Amino acid sequence: MTTMPRGGAADVPGVARRRRVVAAAGAVCAGLLVLSACDKPTPLSTITVGHTSVSAEATCGGERDTLQAAALTKCLADKDIESITVDPDETVRFGVDPDVADKRWTILMNGQPLTEDSDKTYRTIPGSVFFNAQYGAQGDSTLVSIKAGDGKKDSQAVTGLWSFKLKKDD
C-alpha cells in the first residue's frame, strides 16, 4: 500500500492550476517576442484586368525614405516582377494602399510617366494604351510601374516603386 503525505491529495488541483498559469505566461511571452520581431509590411499595389488581379509589395522603397536616381534605374531593370495578361479591349485597373495615395502616385510605362500624379486609391486606363507605339509601347509586353511620391503635387521625389509586366493577350 502506498501512502501519501497528509493533505497531498488536496494539492493536485493546485499543481494543475500552476501548470496552466506557467503555460499561459509562456504563451504571452512567446507572442510578445514574435510581435516585437515583426516589421510593418510595405504597402501593396494591385492591377486588375477583368476578373484577374496581381498584387505586389514595393519592388524598391515603399517606406518614407526618398530613393536615389541610381536605385530607381536599377529597380526599373528588375526582371523578377509580377505579370498579368491584358486584352487590349479590357480596362486595366490600378489600386494602391491609402498610405501610398496620401503621398501621391503616378503610373509609369517603360519608365516614363503615363498619368498625372494622383491622391486617389484607384485609377483606370484602357488596355490598348499599353500596346500602342504612340505611348512608347514596344512589342507584346510592357513594363508598368506605380511610383509613389513624397506627398507634394508634381514632385520628382520618389519613395517607392511597384513594377508589373503586362503581356498582350492575342
mmCIF file of C-alpha atoms in Angstrom, residues 4-13:
data_model
loop_
_atom_site.group_PDB
_atom_site.id
_atom_site.type_symbol
_atom_site.label_atom_id
_atom_site.label_comp_id
_atom_site.label_asym_id
_atom_site.label_seq_id
_atom_site.Cartn_x
_atom_site.Cartn_y
_atom_site.Cartn_z
ATOM 1 C CA MET A 4 0.556 9.829 0.639
ATOM 2 C CA PRO A 5 1.601 12.645 2.906
ATOM 3 C CA ARG A 6 -1.232 14.171 4.766
ATOM 4 C CA GLY A 7 -3.051 16.777 2.559
ATOM 5 C CA GLY A 8 -1.226 15.581 -0.591
ATOM 6 C CA ALA A 9 -4.398 14.630 -2.422
ATOM 7 C CA ALA A 10 -5.806 18.071 -1.842
ATOM 8 C CA ASP A 11 -2.837 19.695 -3.644
ATOM 9 C CA VAL A 12 -3.479 18.065 -7.076
ATOM 10 C CA PRO A 13 -5.729 20.904 -8.317
#
